[in-house]
PDB file of C-alpha atoms and ligand atoms in Angstrom:
ATOM      1  CA  MET A   1      35.960 -27.964  28.757  1.00 88.00           C
ATOM      2  CA  SER A   2      37.556 -29.554  25.331  1.00 95.00           C
ATOM      3  CA  ILE A   3      39.986 -32.117  24.697  1.00 98.00           C
ATOM      4  CA  ASP A   4      42.421 -32.359  22.019  1.00 98.00           C
ATOM      5  CA  LEU A   5      42.806 -36.101  19.847  1.00 98.00           C
ATOM      6  CA  HIS A   6      45.860 -35.568  17.368  1.00 98.00           C
ATOM      7  CA  MET A   7      49.335 -34.209  18.066  1.00 98.00           C
ATOM      8  CA  HIS A   8      52.676 -35.641  17.780  1.00 98.00           C
ATOM      9  CA  SER A   9      55.665 -35.369  19.710  1.00 98.00           C
ATOM     10  CA  THR A  10      59.554 -35.605  19.665  1.00 98.00           C
ATOM     11  CA  ALA A  11      59.246 -39.596  19.143  1.00 98.00           C
ATOM     12  CA  SER A  12      57.988 -38.520  15.622  1.00 98.00           C
ATOM     13  CA  ASP A  13      57.951 -35.144  14.016  1.00 97.00           C
ATOM     14  CA  GLY A  14      56.734 -32.875  17.255  1.00 98.00           C
ATOM     15  CA  THR A  15      59.127 -30.454  19.011  1.00 97.00           C
ATOM     16  CA  ASP A  16      58.133 -31.697  22.946  1.00 98.00           C
ATOM     17  CA  ALA A  17      59.182 -34.309  25.005  1.00 98.00           C
ATOM     18  CA  PRO A  18      56.199 -36.879  25.166  1.00 98.00           C
ATOM     19  CA  ALA A  19      55.491 -35.528  29.351  1.00 97.00           C
ATOM     20  CA  GLY A  20      56.341 -31.898  27.912  1.00 97.00           C
ATOM     21  CA  LEU A  21      53.590 -32.107  25.810  1.00 98.00           C
ATOM     22  CA  VAL A  22      51.036 -33.018  28.787  1.00 98.00           C
ATOM     23  CA  ALA A  23      52.024 -30.370  30.341  1.00 98.00           C
ATOM     24  CA  ARG A  24      51.434 -28.032  27.594  1.00 98.00           C
ATOM     25  CA  VAL A  25      47.675 -29.834  27.696  1.00 98.00           C
ATOM     26  CA  LYS A  26      47.322 -28.797  31.043  1.00 98.00           C
ATOM     27  CA  ALA A  27      48.325 -25.490  30.359  1.00 97.00           C
ATOM     28  CA  ALA A  28      46.027 -24.753  27.325  1.00 97.00           C
ATOM     29  CA  GLY A  29      43.479 -25.729  29.626  1.00 97.00           C
ATOM     30  CA  LEU A  30      42.022 -28.908  28.269  1.00 97.00           C
ATOM     31  CA  SER A  31      40.921 -32.495  30.043  1.00 97.00           C
ATOM     32  CA  ALA A  32      41.968 -35.129  27.341  1.00 98.00           C
ATOM     33  CA  MET A  33      44.166 -36.199  25.301  1.00 98.00           C
ATOM     34  CA  ALA A  34      45.328 -38.406  22.684  1.00 98.00           C
ATOM     35  CA  LEU A  35      48.895 -39.005  21.499  1.00 98.00           C
ATOM     36  CA  THR A  36      48.710 -40.072  18.315  1.00 98.00           C
ATOM     37  CA  ASP A  37      52.929 -39.809  16.494  1.00 98.00           C
ATOM     38  CA  HIS A  38      53.802 -40.637  13.007  1.00 98.00           C
ATOM     39  CA  ASP A  39      55.054 -44.869  12.906  1.00 98.00           C
ATOM     40  CA  THR A  40      55.551 -45.295  16.199  1.00 98.00           C
ATOM     41  CA  THR A  41      53.809 -45.527  20.152  1.00 98.00           C
ATOM     42  CA  ALA A  42      57.069 -45.254  21.851  1.00 98.00           C
ATOM     43  CA  GLY A  43      56.083 -41.800  23.288  1.00 98.00           C
ATOM     44  CA  LEU A  44      53.090 -43.372  24.821  1.00 98.00           C
ATOM     45  CA  PRO A  45      54.572 -45.001  27.710  1.00 98.00           C
ATOM     46  CA  ALA A  46      56.509 -41.792  29.411  1.00 98.00           C
ATOM     47  CA  CYS A  47      53.485 -39.943  28.118  1.00 98.00           C
ATOM     48  CA  ALA A  48      50.247 -41.773  30.080  1.00 98.00           C
ATOM     49  CA  ALA A  49      52.891 -41.769  33.338  1.00 98.00           C
ATOM     50  CA  ALA A  50      53.015 -37.913  33.078  1.00 98.00           C
ATOM     51  CA  ALA A  51      49.156 -37.837  31.557  1.00 98.00           C
ATOM     52  CA  ALA A  52      48.511 -39.810  35.555  1.00 98.00           C
ATOM     53  CA  GLU A  53      50.226 -37.453  36.858  1.00 98.00           C
ATOM     54  CA  LEU A  54      48.806 -34.466  36.372  1.00 98.00           C
ATOM     55  CA  GLY A  55      45.695 -35.142  35.529  1.00 98.00           C
ATOM     56  CA  ILE A  56      44.617 -35.288  32.538  1.00 98.00           C
ATOM     57  CA  THR A  57      42.873 -38.006  30.095  1.00 98.00           C
ATOM     58  CA  PHE A  58      44.703 -39.948  28.191  1.00 98.00           C
ATOM     59  CA  VAL A  59      43.856 -42.087  25.128  1.00 98.00           C
ATOM     60  CA  PRO A  60      46.855 -43.851  23.639  1.00 98.00           C
ATOM     61  CA  GLY A  61      46.554 -43.135  19.953  1.00 98.00           C
ATOM     62  CA  ILE A  62      49.310 -43.564  16.663  1.00 98.00           C
ATOM     63  CA  GLU A  63      48.889 -41.917  12.895  1.00 98.00           C
ATOM     64  CA  LEU A  64      50.056 -44.823  10.526  1.00 98.00           C
ATOM     65  CA  SER A  65      50.788 -43.590   6.963  1.00 97.00           C
ATOM     66  CA  ALA A  66      49.078 -45.826   4.496  1.00 97.00           C
ATOM     67  CA  ASP A  67      49.021 -45.807   0.927  1.00 97.00           C
ATOM     68  CA  MET A  68      46.875 -43.925  -1.212  1.00 97.00           C
ATOM     69  CA  VAL A  69      47.171 -46.396  -3.406  1.00 96.00           C
ATOM     70  CA  SER A  70      45.077 -48.686  -1.636  1.00 97.00           C
ATOM     71  CA  ILE A  71      42.130 -46.796  -1.821  1.00 98.00           C
ATOM     72  CA  ALA A  72      41.968 -44.782  -5.013  1.00 97.00           C
ATOM     73  CA  PRO A  73      43.945 -46.638  -7.533  1.00 96.00           C
ATOM     74  CA  ALA A  74      43.017 -44.446 -10.779  1.00 95.00           C
ATOM     75  CA  ASN A  75      43.538 -41.232  -8.708  1.00 94.00           C
ATOM     76  CA  PRO A  76      46.030 -41.442  -6.253  1.00 95.00           C
ATOM     77  CA  THR A  77      46.237 -38.219  -4.995  1.00 94.00           C
ATOM     78  CA  GLY A  78      47.168 -36.328  -0.962  1.00 95.00           C
ATOM     79  CA  THR A  79      47.872 -38.164   2.006  1.00 96.00           C
ATOM     80  CA  LEU A  80      45.791 -40.893   3.895  1.00 97.00           C
ATOM     81  CA  HIS A  81      47.454 -41.444   7.444  1.00 98.00           C
ATOM     82  CA  ILE A  82      44.497 -43.854   9.577  1.00 98.00           C
ATOM     83  CA  LEU A  83      44.073 -42.551  13.556  1.00 99.00           C
ATOM     84  CA  GLY A  84      44.087 -45.543  15.902  1.00 98.00           C
ATOM     85  CA  TYR A  85      43.120 -44.925  19.263  1.00 98.00           C
ATOM     86  CA  HIS A  86      42.819 -46.809  22.581  1.00 98.00           C
ATOM     87  CA  VAL A  87      45.394 -48.763  20.842  1.00 98.00           C
ATOM     88  CA  ARG A  88      48.519 -51.193  23.251  1.00 98.00           C
ATOM     89  CA  HIS A  89      51.929 -49.614  23.133  1.00 97.00           C
ATOM     90  CA  ASP A  90      53.374 -52.993  22.728  1.00 97.00           C
ATOM     91  CA  SER A  91      51.095 -54.927  20.265  1.00 98.00           C
ATOM     92  CA  GLU A  92      52.769 -57.175  18.700  1.00 98.00           C
ATOM     93  CA  LYS A  93      51.474 -56.778  15.244  1.00 98.00           C
ATOM     94  CA  LEU A  94      51.974 -52.927  15.851  1.00 97.00           C
ATOM     95  CA  ARG A  95      55.222 -53.338  16.234  1.00 98.00           C
ATOM     96  CA  ARG A  96      55.423 -54.677  12.753  1.00 98.00           C
ATOM     97  CA  VAL A  97      54.174 -52.457  10.467  1.00 98.00           C
ATOM     98  CA  THR A  98      55.740 -50.209  12.207  1.00 98.00           C
ATOM     99  CA  GLU A  99      59.369 -51.322  11.854  1.00 97.00           C
ATOM    100  CA  SER A 100      58.242 -52.110   8.309  1.00 96.00           C
ATOM    101  CA  LEU A 101      57.372 -48.209   7.648  1.00 97.00           C
ATOM    102  CA  ASN A 102      59.999 -47.434   9.061  1.00 96.00           C
ATOM    103  CA  VAL A 103      62.373 -49.273   6.382  1.00 95.00           C
ATOM    104  CA  ALA A 104      60.335 -47.825   3.574  1.00 95.00           C
ATOM    105  CA  ARG A 105      61.400 -44.103   5.220  1.00 94.00           C
ATOM    106  CA  ALA A 106      64.508 -44.879   6.041  1.00 94.00           C
ATOM    107  CA  ALA A 107      65.259 -45.696   1.740  1.00 95.00           C
ATOM    108  CA  ARG A 108      63.330 -42.275   1.649  1.00 96.00           C
ATOM    109  CA  ASN A 109      64.788 -39.964   3.897  1.00 96.00           C
ATOM    110  CA  PRO A 110      68.768 -40.037   1.990  1.00 97.00           C
ATOM    111  CA  ARG A 111      66.050 -40.436  -1.975  1.00 97.00           C
ATOM    112  CA  ILE A 112      65.265 -37.022  -0.523  1.00 98.00           C
ATOM    113  CA  VAL A 113      68.222 -35.310   0.171  1.00 98.00           C
ATOM    114  CA  ASP A 114      69.919 -36.270  -2.691  1.00 98.00           C
ATOM    115  CA  ALA A 115      67.425 -35.284  -5.267  1.00 98.00           C
ATOM    116  CA  LEU A 116      67.909 -32.244  -2.974  1.00 98.00           C
ATOM    117  CA  ASN A 117      71.300 -31.630  -3.668  1.00 98.00           C
ATOM    118  CA  ALA A 118      70.847 -32.083  -7.044  1.00 98.00           C
ATOM    119  CA  LEU A 119      68.789 -28.767  -6.985  1.00 97.00           C
ATOM    120  CA  GLY A 120      72.167 -27.340  -5.464  1.00 97.00           C
ATOM    121  CA  VAL A 121      70.444 -27.252  -1.745  1.00 98.00           C
ATOM    122  CA  ASP A 122      73.347 -28.141   0.721  1.00 97.00           C
ATOM    123  CA  ILE A 123      72.511 -30.237   3.016  1.00 98.00           C
ATOM    124  CA  THR A 124      72.999 -33.582   4.751  1.00 98.00           C
ATOM    125  CA  LEU A 125      71.117 -36.921   5.953  1.00 98.00           C
ATOM    126  CA  GLU A 126      73.205 -36.546   9.089  1.00 98.00           C
ATOM    127  CA  GLU A 127      71.986 -32.659   9.819  1.00 98.00           C
ATOM    128  CA  VAL A 128      68.584 -34.230   9.567  1.00 98.00           C
ATOM    129  CA  GLU A 129      68.731 -37.742  11.671  1.00 98.00           C
ATOM    130  CA  ALA A 130      70.518 -34.975  14.267  1.00 98.00           C
ATOM    131  CA  GLU A 131      67.575 -32.577  14.158  1.00 97.00           C
ATOM    132  CA  ALA A 132      65.392 -35.239  14.131  1.00 97.00           C
ATOM    133  CA  ALA A 133      67.743 -36.617  17.725  1.00 97.00           C
ATOM    134  CA  GLY A 134      65.800 -40.469  17.838  1.00 96.00           C
ATOM    135  CA  GLY A 135      62.536 -40.399  16.585  1.00 97.00           C
ATOM    136  CA  VAL A 136      61.131 -41.368  13.224  1.00 97.00           C
ATOM    137  CA  ILE A 137      62.459 -39.296  10.883  1.00 97.00           C
ATOM    138  CA  GLY A 138      59.874 -37.144   8.549  1.00 96.00           C
ATOM    139  CA  ARG A 139      59.744 -34.435   6.117  1.00 97.00           C
ATOM    140  CA  PRO A 140      59.629 -31.571   8.723  1.00 97.00           C
ATOM    141  CA  HIS A 141      62.924 -32.143  10.173  1.00 98.00           C
ATOM    142  CA  ILE A 142      64.146 -31.811   6.285  1.00 98.00           C
ATOM    143  CA  ALA A 143      61.989 -28.833   6.473  1.00 98.00           C
ATOM    144  CA  ALA A 144      64.126 -27.685   9.920  1.00 97.00           C
ATOM    145  CA  VAL A 145      67.111 -28.454   8.334  1.00 98.00           C
ATOM    146  CA  LEU A 146      65.798 -26.057   4.901  1.00 98.00           C
ATOM    147  CA  VAL A 147      65.089 -23.379   6.854  1.00 98.00           C
ATOM    148  CA  ARG A 148      68.290 -22.815   9.076  1.00 97.00           C
ATOM    149  CA  HIS A 149      70.350 -22.958   5.962  1.00 98.00           C
ATOM    150  CA  ARG A 150      67.906 -20.048   4.642  1.00 98.00           C
ATOM    151  CA  TYR A 151      66.858 -22.424   2.060  1.00 98.00           C
ATOM    152  CA  ALA A 152      63.371 -21.600   2.686  1.00 98.00           C
ATOM    153  CA  ASP A 153      62.372 -18.835   4.871  1.00 97.00           C
ATOM    154  CA  SER A 154      59.729 -21.670   7.245  1.00 96.00           C
ATOM    155  CA  ILE A 155      58.725 -24.195   7.237  1.00 96.00           C
ATOM    156  CA  ALA A 156      56.007 -24.420   5.155  1.00 95.00           C
ATOM    157  CA  GLU A 157      58.259 -22.564   2.104  1.00 97.00           C
ATOM    158  CA  ALA A 158      59.827 -25.346   2.293  1.00 97.00           C
ATOM    159  CA  PHE A 159      57.396 -28.280   1.162  1.00 97.00           C
ATOM    160  CA  LYS A 160      56.454 -25.962  -1.121  1.00 96.00           C
ATOM    161  CA  ARG A 161      59.376 -25.423  -2.849  1.00 97.00           C
ATOM    162  CA  TYR A 162      61.400 -28.678  -2.164  1.00 98.00           C
ATOM    163  CA  ILE A 163      59.764 -31.799  -0.466  1.00 98.00           C
ATOM    164  CA  GLY A 164      55.374 -31.394  -0.841  1.00 96.00           C
ATOM    165  CA  ILE A 165      53.651 -33.177  -3.230  1.00 93.00           C
ATOM    166  CA  GLY A 166      54.709 -31.416  -6.017  1.00 92.00           C
ATOM    167  CA  GLY A 167      58.084 -30.238  -4.943  1.00 95.00           C
ATOM    168  CA  ALA A 168      60.843 -30.275  -6.958  1.00 94.00           C
ATOM    169  CA  ALA A 169      62.640 -33.020  -4.320  1.00 97.00           C
ATOM    170  CA  TYR A 170      59.321 -34.719  -3.301  1.00 96.00           C
ATOM    171  CA  HIS A 171      59.393 -38.397  -2.580  1.00 93.00           C
ATOM    172  CA  ARG A 172      56.665 -40.889  -1.477  1.00 88.00           C
ATOM    173  CA  LYS A 173      57.308 -43.645   0.960  1.00 86.00           C
ATOM    174  CA  ASP A 174      54.176 -45.671   1.457  1.00 81.00           C
ATOM    175  CA  ASN A 175      53.840 -48.980   1.632  1.00 85.00           C
ATOM    176  CA  LEU A 176      51.134 -50.099   4.002  1.00 97.00           C
ATOM    177  CA  SER A 177      47.311 -50.277   2.375  1.00 98.00           C
ATOM    178  CA  ALA A 178      44.394 -48.615   4.480  1.00 98.00           C
ATOM    179  CA  HIS A 179      43.381 -52.082   4.704  1.00 98.00           C
ATOM    180  CA  GLY A 180      46.671 -53.300   6.927  1.00 98.00           C
ATOM    181  CA  ALA A 181      46.734 -50.032   8.446  1.00 98.00           C
ATOM    182  CA  ILE A 182      43.082 -50.223   9.645  1.00 98.00           C
ATOM    183  CA  GLU A 183      43.929 -54.460  10.080  1.00 98.00           C
ATOM    184  CA  ALA A 184      46.695 -54.196  12.819  1.00 98.00           C
ATOM    185  CA  ILE A 185      45.019 -51.118  14.619  1.00 98.00           C
ATOM    186  CA  HIS A 186      42.401 -53.470  14.904  1.00 98.00           C
ATOM    187  CA  GLU A 187      44.280 -56.214  15.989  1.00 97.00           C
ATOM    188  CA  ALA A 188      46.404 -53.856  18.507  1.00 98.00           C
ATOM    189  CA  GLY A 189      43.392 -53.619  20.244  1.00 97.00           C
ATOM    190  CA  GLY A 190      42.574 -49.827  18.933  1.00 98.00           C
ATOM    191  CA  VAL A 191      40.096 -47.454  16.911  1.00 98.00           C
ATOM    192  CA  ALA A 192      41.386 -46.813  13.477  1.00 98.00           C
ATOM    193  CA  VAL A 193      39.975 -43.239  11.743  1.00 98.00           C
ATOM    194  CA  LEU A 194      40.939 -41.365   9.134  1.00 99.00           C
ATOM    195  CA  ALA A 195      42.619 -38.359  10.025  1.00 98.00           C
ATOM    196  CA  HIS A 196      42.109 -35.214   8.092  1.00 98.00           C
ATOM    197  CA  PRO A 197      39.901 -36.461   4.880  1.00 98.00           C
ATOM    198  CA  VAL A 198      40.892 -33.176   3.248  1.00 98.00           C
ATOM    199  CA  GLN A 199      44.100 -33.783   2.268  1.00 98.00           C
ATOM    200  CA  MET A 200      43.459 -37.020   0.286  1.00 98.00           C
ATOM    201  CA  ARG A 201      43.053 -34.186  -2.388  1.00 97.00           C
ATOM    202  CA  CYS A 202      39.620 -35.633  -3.559  1.00 98.00           C
ATOM    203  CA  ILE A 203      38.415 -35.075  -6.664  1.00 96.00           C
ATOM    204  CA  ASP A 204      34.499 -34.565  -5.855  1.00 97.00           C
ATOM    205  CA  GLU A 205      32.719 -35.453  -3.552  1.00 96.00           C
ATOM    206  CA  THR A 206      31.802 -39.031  -5.849  1.00 97.00           C
ATOM    207  CA  ASP A 207      35.393 -39.386  -5.781  1.00 98.00           C
ATOM    208  CA  PHE A 208      35.150 -38.733  -1.498  1.00 98.00           C
ATOM    209  CA  GLN A 209      32.368 -41.092  -1.748  1.00 98.00           C
ATOM    210  CA  ARG A 210      34.079 -44.103  -3.661  1.00 98.00           C
ATOM    211  CA  ARG A 211      37.856 -43.863  -0.665  1.00 98.00           C
ATOM    212  CA  LEU A 212      35.474 -43.657   1.838  1.00 98.00           C
ATOM    213  CA  GLU A 213      33.028 -46.833   1.248  1.00 98.00           C
ATOM    214  CA  ARG A 214      36.902 -49.098   0.629  1.00 98.00           C
ATOM    215  CA  LEU A 215      37.866 -47.569   4.175  1.00 98.00           C
ATOM    216  CA  VAL A 216      34.770 -48.672   5.423  1.00 98.00           C
ATOM    217  CA  GLU A 217      34.608 -51.879   3.719  1.00 98.00           C
ATOM    218  CA  TRP A 218      38.020 -52.728   4.929  1.00 98.00           C
ATOM    219  CA  GLY A 219      36.578 -51.692   9.068  1.00 98.00           C
ATOM    220  CA  LEU A 220      36.886 -48.066   9.294  1.00 98.00           C
ATOM    221  CA  ASP A 221      35.739 -46.586  12.635  1.00 98.00           C
ATOM    222  CA  GLY A 222      35.247 -42.725  12.770  1.00 98.00           C
ATOM    223  CA  ILE A 223      36.392 -40.432  10.417  1.00 98.00           C
ATOM    224  CA  GLU A 224      38.380 -36.569  12.034  1.00 98.00           C
ATOM    225  CA  ILE A 225      36.117 -34.007  11.017  1.00 98.00           C
ATOM    226  CA  TRP A 226      37.352 -31.212  13.613  1.00 98.00           C
ATOM    227  CA  HIS A 227      41.345 -30.608  12.325  1.00 98.00           C
ATOM    228  CA  SER A 228      43.296 -27.287  11.930  1.00 95.00           C
ATOM    229  CA  ASP A 229      42.931 -27.319   7.868  1.00 96.00           C
ATOM    230  CA  HIS A 230      39.447 -27.885   7.620  1.00 97.00           C
ATOM    231  CA  GLN A 231      36.947 -25.103   7.145  1.00 96.00           C
ATOM    232  CA  PRO A 232      33.701 -25.250   8.842  1.00 96.00           C
ATOM    233  CA  HIS A 233      32.565 -26.291   5.729  1.00 97.00           C
ATOM    234  CA  HIS A 234      35.016 -29.559   5.505  1.00 97.00           C
ATOM    235  CA  THR A 235      33.717 -30.651   9.538  1.00 97.00           C
ATOM    236  CA  GLN A 236      30.160 -30.086   7.680  1.00 97.00           C
ATOM    237  CA  GLN A 237      30.457 -32.401   5.223  1.00 98.00           C
ATOM    238  CA  TYR A 238      32.937 -34.796   6.812  1.00 98.00           C
ATOM    239  CA  GLN A 239      29.867 -35.125   9.819  1.00 98.00           C
ATOM    240  CA  ALA A 240      26.773 -35.598   6.786  1.00 98.00           C
ATOM    241  CA  ALA A 241      29.625 -38.772   5.978  1.00 98.00           C
ATOM    242  CA  ALA A 242      29.748 -39.860   9.334  1.00 98.00           C
ATOM    243  CA  ASP A 243      26.434 -40.173   9.224  1.00 98.00           C
ATOM    244  CA  GLN A 244      26.129 -42.439   6.588  1.00 98.00           C
ATOM    245  CA  PHE A 245      28.531 -44.675   6.647  1.00 98.00           C
ATOM    246  CA  ASP A 246      27.459 -44.978  10.827  1.00 98.00           C
ATOM    247  CA  LEU A 247      31.284 -43.737  11.723  1.00 98.00           C
ATOM    248  CA  ILE A 248      32.125 -42.232  15.192  1.00 98.00           C
ATOM    249  CA  VAL A 249      34.014 -38.380  14.318  1.00 98.00           C
ATOM    250  CA  THR A 250      37.646 -37.129  16.446  1.00 98.00           C
ATOM    251  CA  GLY A 251      39.791 -34.483  16.017  1.00 98.00           C
ATOM    252  CA  GLY A 252      42.484 -32.459  16.924  1.00 98.00           C
ATOM    253  CA  SER A 253      44.780 -29.789  16.356  1.00 97.00           C
ATOM    254  CA  ASP A 254      47.555 -31.752  15.175  1.00 98.00           C
ATOM    255  CA  TYR A 255      49.644 -29.434  16.904  1.00 98.00           C
ATOM    256  CA  HIS A 256      54.015 -30.796  16.408  1.00 97.00           C
ATOM    257  CA  GLY A 257      55.631 -27.569  18.700  1.00 96.00           C
ATOM    258  CA  GLU A 258      57.059 -25.191  16.361  1.00 92.00           C
ATOM    259  CA  ARG A 259      56.926 -27.174  12.950  1.00 89.00           C
ATOM    260  CA  LYS A 260      53.889 -26.172  12.021  1.00 89.00           C
ATOM    261  CA  THR A 261      51.320 -22.896  13.565  1.00 89.00           C
ATOM    262  CA  VAL A 262      48.526 -24.356  15.127  1.00 94.00           C
ATOM    263  CA  PRO A 263      48.472 -24.239  19.038  1.00 95.00           C
ATOM    264  CA  LEU A 264      47.058 -27.492  21.473  1.00 97.00           C
ATOM    265  CA  GLY A 265      43.417 -26.713  21.205  1.00 92.00           C
ATOM    266  CA  ALA A 266      41.989 -25.499  17.997  1.00 87.00           C
ATOM    267  CA  TYR A 267      39.194 -27.006  16.907  1.00 83.00           C
ATOM    268  CA  GLU A 268      37.912 -27.115  20.142  1.00 88.00           C
ATOM    269  CA  VAL A 269      36.390 -30.758  20.046  1.00 96.00           C
ATOM    270  CA  PRO A 270      33.890 -31.468  22.540  1.00 96.00           C
ATOM    271  CA  GLU A 271      34.584 -34.165  25.734  1.00 97.00           C
ATOM    272  CA  TRP A 272      31.809 -36.040  24.464  1.00 97.00           C
ATOM    273  CA  VAL A 273      33.928 -37.603  21.553  1.00 98.00           C
ATOM    274  CA  LEU A 274      35.713 -39.757  24.812  1.00 97.00           C
ATOM    275  CA  GLU A 275      32.339 -41.663  25.525  1.00 96.00           C
ATOM    276  CA  ARG A 276      32.261 -42.544  22.093  1.00 96.00           C
ATOM    277  CA  LEU A 277      35.463 -43.646  21.348  1.00 97.00           C
ATOM    278  CA  ALA A 278      35.977 -46.392  24.431  1.00 96.00           C
ATOM    279  CA  ALA A 279      32.068 -47.492  23.601  1.00 96.00           C
ATOM    280  CA  VAL A 280      33.516 -48.797  20.812  1.00 95.00           C
ATOM    281  CA  VAL A 281      36.729 -49.890  21.202  1.00 94.00           C
ATOM    282  CA  GLY A 282      36.962 -53.821  21.078  1.00 78.00           C
ATOM    283  CA  THR A 283      33.440 -54.034  19.055  1.00 81.00           C
ATOM    284  CA  SER A 284      34.907 -53.940  14.971  1.00 66.00           C
ATOM    285  CA  ALA A 285      38.071 -56.278  16.349  1.00 55.00           C
TER     286      ALA A 285
HETATM  287  P1  LIG B   1      56.340 -37.527   6.086  1.00 89.61           P
HETATM  288  O1  LIG B   1      55.679 -38.345   7.160  1.00 89.61           O
HETATM  289  O2  LIG B   1      58.066 -37.745   6.261  1.00 89.61           O
HETATM  290  O3  LIG B   1      55.747 -37.853   4.779  1.00 89.61           O
HETATM  291  O4  LIG B   1      56.122 -36.549   6.379  1.00 89.61           O
HETATM  292  C1  LIG B   1      54.776 -35.740   7.287  1.00 89.61           C
HETATM  293  C2  LIG B   1      54.856 -34.533   7.568  1.00 89.61           C
HETATM  294  O5  LIG B   1      54.670 -33.933   7.485  1.00 89.61           O
HETATM  295  C3  LIG B   1      53.002 -34.242   8.054  1.00 89.61           C
HETATM  296  O6  LIG B   1      53.765 -34.219   9.858  1.00 89.61           O
HETATM  297  C4  LIG B   1      52.204 -33.527   7.846  1.00 89.61           C
HETATM  298  O7  LIG B   1      51.924 -31.984   8.728  1.00 89.61           O
HETATM  299  C5  LIG B   1      53.907 -32.161   7.621  1.00 89.61           C
HETATM  300  N1  LIG B   1      53.197 -31.769   5.927  1.00 89.61           N
HETATM  301  C6  LIG B   1      52.724 -32.240   5.058  1.00 89.61           C
HETATM  302  N2  LIG B   1      52.496 -31.308   4.370  1.00 89.61           N
HETATM  303  C7  LIG B   1      52.572 -29.768   5.066  1.00 89.61           C
HETATM  304  C8  LIG B   1      53.265 -29.036   4.860  1.00 89.61           C
HETATM  305  N3  LIG B   1      52.103 -28.051   3.620  1.00 89.61           N
HETATM  306  N4  LIG B   1      53.590 -27.431   5.160  1.00 89.61           N
HETATM  307  C9  LIG B   1      53.406 -28.379   6.686  1.00 89.61           C
HETATM  308  N5  LIG B   1      54.221 -29.202   7.390  1.00 89.61           N
HETATM  309  C10 LIG B   1      53.508 -30.121   6.576  1.00 89.61           C
HETATM  310 FE1  LIG B   2      53.804 -34.718  11.294  1.00 89.61          FE
HETATM  311 FE1  LIG B   3      48.901 -36.466   9.362  1.00 89.61          FE
HETATM  312 ZN1  LIG B   4      49.410 -36.301  12.434  1.00 89.61          ZN
END
C-alpha cells in the first residue's frame, strides 16, 4: 500500500474538511496520511480523531511559508515551504510563529485585492474571506473568486495572469526565515522537510546545492522527493541530494481538493518512508 504525506484541508486552502479528508484517503486505498496545512495546526485534532476511527495511520503535520531571502539573498527566486512532521499541534512556539505568519497574510491579502482592483478586476476582500470560510486565507481562495467571476478560466490561469510569481497582482508575504521555520518545527517535537524543491526555481545545480547547504546547516532533516510537481528526473536529483547530505526522503500529492487538479495518492509513496520519518523524531531538536 502507499501513503500520502502532503495534503491540505479547509483549515488552510483545501476544500475538504479535516475529517472528510480522511474518508477520501481511505477511499483512495492509502494506509497513512499527513495533514500539512499552510501555517496552521487547527485541523490536526479533528483529522487525527477521524483517522483513528477509520484505521488510517496519521502523522500530524504543517507546511510553513519561509522567506527565500534567508537562503538565497542574492537570487531569491521561487517558493520556500518547510514541512513539519510529527509536530505537537499545541506547541507554544509553533503557535507564535503561525500567528505572525497570519499577520503577514492579513497585510498582504488586501494589497493583492487592491492591485487587482487597480487592474479593473472587480472583486472584494469580503468575497475572499467568505471563500476561505475561516481557514487560513491563501491565494487559491483569491483564485477561486477570480474564476467564479470569470476573470480566469481556471485556478492555474488565475495564478498565471494575476496572482502567481510574475503575475500582475503578485505580492509576497514571507516574513519567517528558514532558520526560524526549522527551529519552530524542532521545538514542536517535529521533523523539518524541504517541500517540493522544484518550486524553488533554482537557476542551476550549484544554486540548488548552496540553498540546500544552508538549510542543512540550520538543521533540515529531509527532502520531499515525490511531489505532483516533480518529474522523475527531479525525484532522482533530490534523492541523490538526500543521500549526499544524509537526509530522509518524503513525498505526497499536495492535494487541495477542488482547488488543484492533483488527486490523493498521486506518486505512490512507499510505506517505509513512515518508519524512517518516525526514527528521526526528536533526534535533531
Ligand atoms: P499563499 O500561501 O497564499 O502564498 O498561496 C500558496 C498556495 O498557492 C499553495 O497552496 C500553492 O499550491 C498555490 N499555488 C501557487 N502557485 C500556483 C499555481 N500556479 N497554480 C495553482 N496553485 C498555485
Ligand atoms: Fe496551498
Ligand atoms: Fe507548498
Ligand atoms: Zn502544500
